[in-house]
Amino acid sequence: MSSPLSPRTASTPPSASASAPADVIVVGAGPTGLLLAGDLAAAGVRVTVVEKRARESNLTRAFAVHARTLEAFDARGIAEPLLATGPFLDSLRIFGRGRIDLSRLPSRFPGVLMTPQYETERVLEERALKAGAVLRRGVEVTGLRQDADGVELDVRDVGARDDGIRGEGIRGEGIRDDGIRHDGDGAEGRASETLRASYVVGADGVRSAVRTALGMPFPGRSVLRSVMLADVRLETEPDGLPVFNSGRDGFAFLVAFGDGYYRAIAWRRGCELPSSAPVDLDDLKDLTRAVFGTDYGMHDARWTSRFHSDERQVPRYREGRVLLAGDAAHVHSPAGGLGMNAGLQDAANLGWKLAAVLKGTAPDSLLDSYHDERHPVGRLVLRLSGTLVRSVLLASPVARGLRDAVALAAGAVPFATDRGALMISGIGIGYPAPPGSHPLTGRRAPDLPLVERPGEPSRLYEALRAGTHVRVLPRGGGAPSHDEAGVTTVTRADARPTTLLVRPDGYVAEAADHG
């Protein structure tokens, strides 16, 4: 029985409107949408991205770029530019003196990159535009219809909106903002049009217009209310950034932007102010002192806001020719910095499948495997981040003390910290494989060294930059053949006798020992 892990052949490609301006319309120009658009454009798919923000926002919602995401970027040739934008940490501090050691991850990137989200978006946008994607900003979705051949998307020009840059709120990574208006902001009468494509992907965040137009439920609940955010200057830089701590009064987190400003995130126990309430810098400093013992000379806030955070997941990632990815499909607390990374892995999983279907090299049913593989991962991320945030919110001093002691003890046990590192980094996440498959099927492929030949890649993730499946032959298994469309063949340099077929997203589609 064939598996979605492997390339399959379809007799005819799906039909599409002859007048369609794009094969795929991606709604949302955050990290998830931009990675997907870049993958599709690089594969020769006509893709248009529509984004409600009229210009790039200077707000940063996510900072952590974990190892598995860096591997995905490496397979696209964009890891190095991003690594230059922030510090690379080999461990994460949790609960007092507890640490999760990332330095032993079996990856080219044994750690986590701390960089503002706008740097990630910049690198991804440059790649997508260079590959031929079309980006339309200041355009919001007002309606959606689909039929057997494609999707119609009603959109409206919303002009040069402020996008909440001066503190009206932020969206994304489990964050819901009650202060942003959704009535069109006086945009009545602006230009409206209908776009058509073979497929539409909603990557437009927690308030997804695509998900709303589908009538898709988004079950879950709120877990954090009235969390304060501020971009501030500090007189004294904390040791070992980013720093986090929690106590009787709440918790606080500080991370550097790299431009002299720091993002402060803080929550006061019992505070129920609405998200629209202003942040008092003195209140933020007082809470920071209570948690850290110092406010580090906090001053000159250039931006403040509040948010509350939800845990939600849609029941289906696919509805006909419409698919959901990133925060449009799953949101959770920011604990662990998992949200943006989960969305990027959604995009990496979906992009090659959409391209294969549109090119006619795989049937439309291949897209069902996107839900089958990524929905359980979204559920896992909800559990991981939920466990972390509930540990942070413990009210009892005895419970907090026990938590800190357990975290410190677990950090001294390699097995425990390695397991935690594998899950948080994404390195340990795999996909289900058909019964009877080789044990490596569905697992993440390591960055294997390859037999070097002139003009050819020296390691697997360089070979993946071709955007195809990669067949990895054992050394001595015969000369590589380059006559199969959609497959790049290389030879592994180590002595293992296993032949691998690796998907474009870096997961093993098939494996066989001794040829």
Short mmCIF file of C-alpha atoms in Angstrom, two decimals, residues 223-431:
data_model
loop_
_atom_site.label_atom_id
_atom_site.label_comp_id
_atom_site.label_asym_id
_atom_site.label_seq_id
_atom_site.Cartn_x
_atom_site.Cartn_y
_atom_site.Cartn_z
CA VAL A 223 -5.07 30.37 29.91
CA LEU A 224 -3.42 33.74 30.57
CA ARG A 225 -5.09 37.12 30.90
CA SER A 226 -3.71 40.64 31.00
CA VAL A 227 -0.06 39.85 30.33
CA MET A 228 2.01 43.05 30.06
CA LEU A 229 4.37 43.66 27.15
CA ALA A 230 6.87 46.47 26.75
CA ASP A 231 9.93 47.32 24.69
CA VAL A 232 12.24 49.07 27.14
CA ARG A 233 15.82 50.13 27.74
CA LEU A 234 17.79 48.80 30.72
CA GLU A 235 20.57 50.42 32.69
CA THR A 236 22.05 46.98 33.49
CA GLU A 237 21.92 43.99 31.18
CA PRO A 238 20.90 40.76 32.96
CA ASP A 239 23.32 37.85 32.95
CA GLY A 240 22.50 34.97 30.66
CA LEU A 241 19.76 36.47 28.49
CA PRO A 242 17.00 35.60 28.03
CA VAL A 243 16.06 35.57 31.72
CA PHE A 244 12.86 34.21 33.22
CA ASN A 245 11.59 33.72 36.73
CA SER A 246 8.30 33.29 38.55
CA GLY A 247 7.26 33.84 42.14
CA ARG A 248 4.43 34.70 44.45
CA ASP A 249 3.46 37.84 42.54
CA GLY A 250 3.65 36.43 39.01
CA PHE A 251 6.35 35.97 36.39
CA ALA A 252 8.65 38.09 34.22
CA PHE A 253 10.73 37.46 31.11
CA LEU A 254 13.38 39.63 29.44
CA VAL A 255 15.06 39.14 26.06
CA ALA A 256 17.23 41.48 23.99
CA PHE A 257 16.28 42.86 20.57
CA GLY A 258 19.90 43.61 19.72
CA ASP A 259 19.24 47.31 19.07
CA GLY A 260 19.54 48.53 22.68
CA TYR A 261 15.94 47.64 23.54
CA TYR A 262 14.63 44.65 25.46
CA ARG A 263 11.26 42.92 25.31
CA ALA A 264 9.72 42.61 28.77
CA ILE A 265 6.84 40.19 29.29
CA ALA A 266 5.27 40.09 32.74
CA TRP A 267 2.11 38.77 34.38
CA ARG A 268 0.76 39.79 37.79
CA ARG A 269 -1.20 37.16 39.65
CA GLY A 270 -4.86 38.14 40.04
CA CYS A 271 -4.73 40.95 37.47
CA GLU A 272 -7.86 40.88 35.28
CA LEU A 273 -7.50 44.15 33.35
CA PRO A 274 -8.78 44.01 29.76
CA SER A 275 -6.29 43.83 26.90
CA SER A 276 -7.18 47.42 25.98
CA ALA A 277 -5.97 48.75 29.38
CA PRO A 278 -2.71 50.75 29.22
CA VAL A 279 0.47 49.35 30.75
CA ASP A 280 1.89 51.39 33.61
CA LEU A 281 5.70 51.27 33.41
CA ASP A 282 5.95 51.69 37.19
CA ASP A 283 3.73 48.64 37.66
CA LEU A 284 5.90 46.67 35.25
CA LYS A 285 9.07 47.73 37.09
CA ASP A 286 7.53 46.83 40.46
CA LEU A 287 6.60 43.34 39.26
CA THR A 288 10.04 42.84 37.68
CA ARG A 289 11.70 43.75 41.01
CA ALA A 290 9.42 41.33 42.84
CA VAL A 291 10.37 38.48 40.51
CA PHE A 292 14.08 39.16 39.87
CA GLY A 293 15.01 41.29 42.87
CA THR A 294 15.85 44.18 40.50
CA ASP A 295 14.22 46.02 37.61
CA TYR A 296 17.63 46.38 35.87
CA GLY A 297 17.08 50.15 35.61
CA MET A 298 14.12 49.75 33.22
CA HIS A 299 13.15 52.99 31.42
CA ASP A 300 12.11 54.62 28.12
CA ALA A 301 9.38 52.26 26.94
CA ARG A 302 8.90 52.78 23.20
CA TRP A 303 5.84 50.52 23.03
CA THR A 304 3.51 48.81 25.52
CA SER A 305 0.50 46.54 25.25
CA ARG A 306 -1.41 43.72 26.91
CA PHE A 307 -2.54 40.38 25.60
CA HIS A 308 -4.28 37.26 26.73
CA SER A 309 -3.32 33.83 25.53
CA ASP A 310 -5.48 30.92 24.41
CA GLU A 311 -5.12 27.18 23.88
CA ARG A 312 -7.13 26.23 20.79
CA GLN A 313 -6.97 23.87 17.82
CA VAL A 314 -9.25 23.37 14.84
CA PRO A 315 -10.65 19.85 14.33
CA ARG A 316 -9.48 19.71 10.70
CA TYR A 317 -6.52 21.29 8.92
CA ARG A 318 -8.16 20.73 5.52
CA GLU A 319 -11.63 21.63 4.27
CA GLY A 320 -11.82 20.75 0.57
CA ARG A 321 -9.44 23.04 -1.30
CA VAL A 322 -8.79 25.25 1.73
CA LEU A 323 -6.09 24.40 4.27
CA LEU A 324 -5.12 26.02 7.58
CA ALA A 325 -1.61 26.42 8.98
CA GLY A 326 0.17 28.04 11.89
CA ASP A 327 -1.84 30.09 14.39
CA ALA A 328 -4.91 29.85 12.15
CA ALA A 329 -4.97 26.13 12.99
CA HIS A 330 -3.53 25.98 16.53
CA VAL A 331 -2.69 28.52 19.22
CA HIS A 332 -1.27 28.13 22.70
CA SER A 333 0.74 29.92 25.34
CA PRO A 334 4.14 31.38 24.37
CA ALA A 335 5.84 29.09 26.91
CA GLY A 336 8.81 27.33 25.33
CA GLY A 337 8.73 29.47 22.20
CA LEU A 338 7.04 26.66 20.27
CA GLY A 339 4.33 28.47 18.30
CA MET A 340 6.20 30.02 15.40
CA ASN A 341 8.30 26.89 15.01
CA ALA A 342 5.21 24.66 14.83
CA GLY A 343 3.73 26.90 12.16
CA LEU A 344 6.92 26.82 10.10
CA GLN A 345 6.93 23.03 10.23
CA ASP A 346 3.29 23.08 9.07
CA ALA A 347 4.43 25.06 6.03
CA ALA A 348 7.38 22.75 5.34
CA ASN A 349 5.06 19.72 5.45
CA LEU A 350 2.40 21.27 3.22
CA GLY A 351 4.48 23.04 0.58
CA TRP A 352 5.95 20.04 -1.26
CA LYS A 353 2.61 18.22 -1.16
CA LEU A 354 0.73 21.13 -2.73
CA ALA A 355 3.43 21.46 -5.39
CA ALA A 356 3.27 17.74 -6.21
CA VAL A 357 -0.53 17.81 -6.54
CA LEU A 358 -0.50 20.91 -8.73
CA LYS A 359 2.18 19.43 -10.98
CA GLY A 360 0.18 16.23 -11.37
CA THR A 361 2.82 13.98 -9.82
CA ALA A 362 0.59 13.11 -6.85
CA PRO A 363 -3.18 12.81 -6.36
CA ASP A 364 -5.20 15.38 -4.47
CA SER A 365 -5.59 12.85 -1.65
CA LEU A 366 -1.94 13.43 -0.72
CA LEU A 367 -3.13 16.65 0.92
CA ASP A 368 -5.10 14.62 3.46
CA SER A 369 -1.77 13.48 4.90
CA TYR A 370 -1.05 17.09 5.87
CA HIS A 371 -3.82 16.92 8.48
CA ASP A 372 -2.95 13.34 9.44
CA GLU A 373 0.67 14.27 10.18
CA ARG A 374 0.46 17.80 11.52
CA HIS A 375 -2.74 17.74 13.62
CA PRO A 376 -1.20 15.32 16.18
CA VAL A 377 1.90 17.53 16.33
CA GLY A 378 -0.26 20.58 17.01
CA ARG A 379 -1.95 18.65 19.82
CA LEU A 380 1.46 17.70 21.23
CA VAL A 381 2.60 21.34 21.18
CA LEU A 382 -0.56 22.31 23.05
CA ARG A 383 0.29 19.76 25.75
CA LEU A 384 3.95 20.80 26.00
CA SER A 385 3.29 24.52 26.22
CA GLY A 386 0.30 23.92 28.50
CA THR A 387 2.42 21.91 30.94
CA LEU A 388 5.08 24.62 30.95
CA VAL A 389 2.69 27.52 31.51
CA ARG A 390 0.79 25.71 34.29
CA SER A 391 4.10 25.06 36.01
CA VAL A 392 4.82 28.78 35.78
CA LEU A 393 1.43 29.71 37.26
CA LEU A 394 1.72 27.62 40.45
CA ALA A 395 0.48 29.75 43.35
CA SER A 396 1.70 27.72 46.33
CA PRO A 397 5.27 28.44 47.53
CA VAL A 398 5.59 24.76 48.41
CA ALA A 399 4.50 23.71 44.90
CA ARG A 400 6.89 26.22 43.30
CA GLY A 401 9.74 24.99 45.47
CA LEU A 402 9.05 21.38 44.53
CA ARG A 403 8.85 22.38 40.85
CA ASP A 404 12.21 24.13 41.02
CA ALA A 405 13.80 21.17 42.79
CA VAL A 406 12.47 18.72 40.22
CA ALA A 407 13.67 20.92 37.34
CA LEU A 408 17.14 21.19 38.90
CA ALA A 409 17.35 17.44 39.51
CA ALA A 410 16.10 16.58 36.03
CA GLY A 411 18.77 18.83 34.53
CA ALA A 412 21.41 16.62 36.14
CA VAL A 413 20.01 13.47 34.47
CA PRO A 414 21.13 13.30 30.83
CA PHE A 415 18.27 11.03 29.75
CA ALA A 416 15.64 13.41 31.13
CA THR A 417 17.15 16.59 29.75
CA ASP A 418 17.91 14.97 26.38
CA ARG A 419 14.30 13.85 26.00
CA GLY A 420 13.03 17.32 26.85
CA ALA A 421 15.50 18.90 24.43
CA LEU A 422 14.41 16.59 21.60
CA MET A 423 10.75 17.53 22.00
CA ILE A 424 11.15 21.27 22.53
CA SER A 425 13.63 21.57 19.66
CA GLY A 426 11.42 19.55 17.29
CA ILE A 427 14.27 17.15 16.52
CA GLY A 428 12.43 14.27 18.22
CA ILE A 429 9.13 14.75 16.36
CA GLY A 430 8.26 12.26 13.60
CA TYR A 431 5.27 11.11 11.59
#
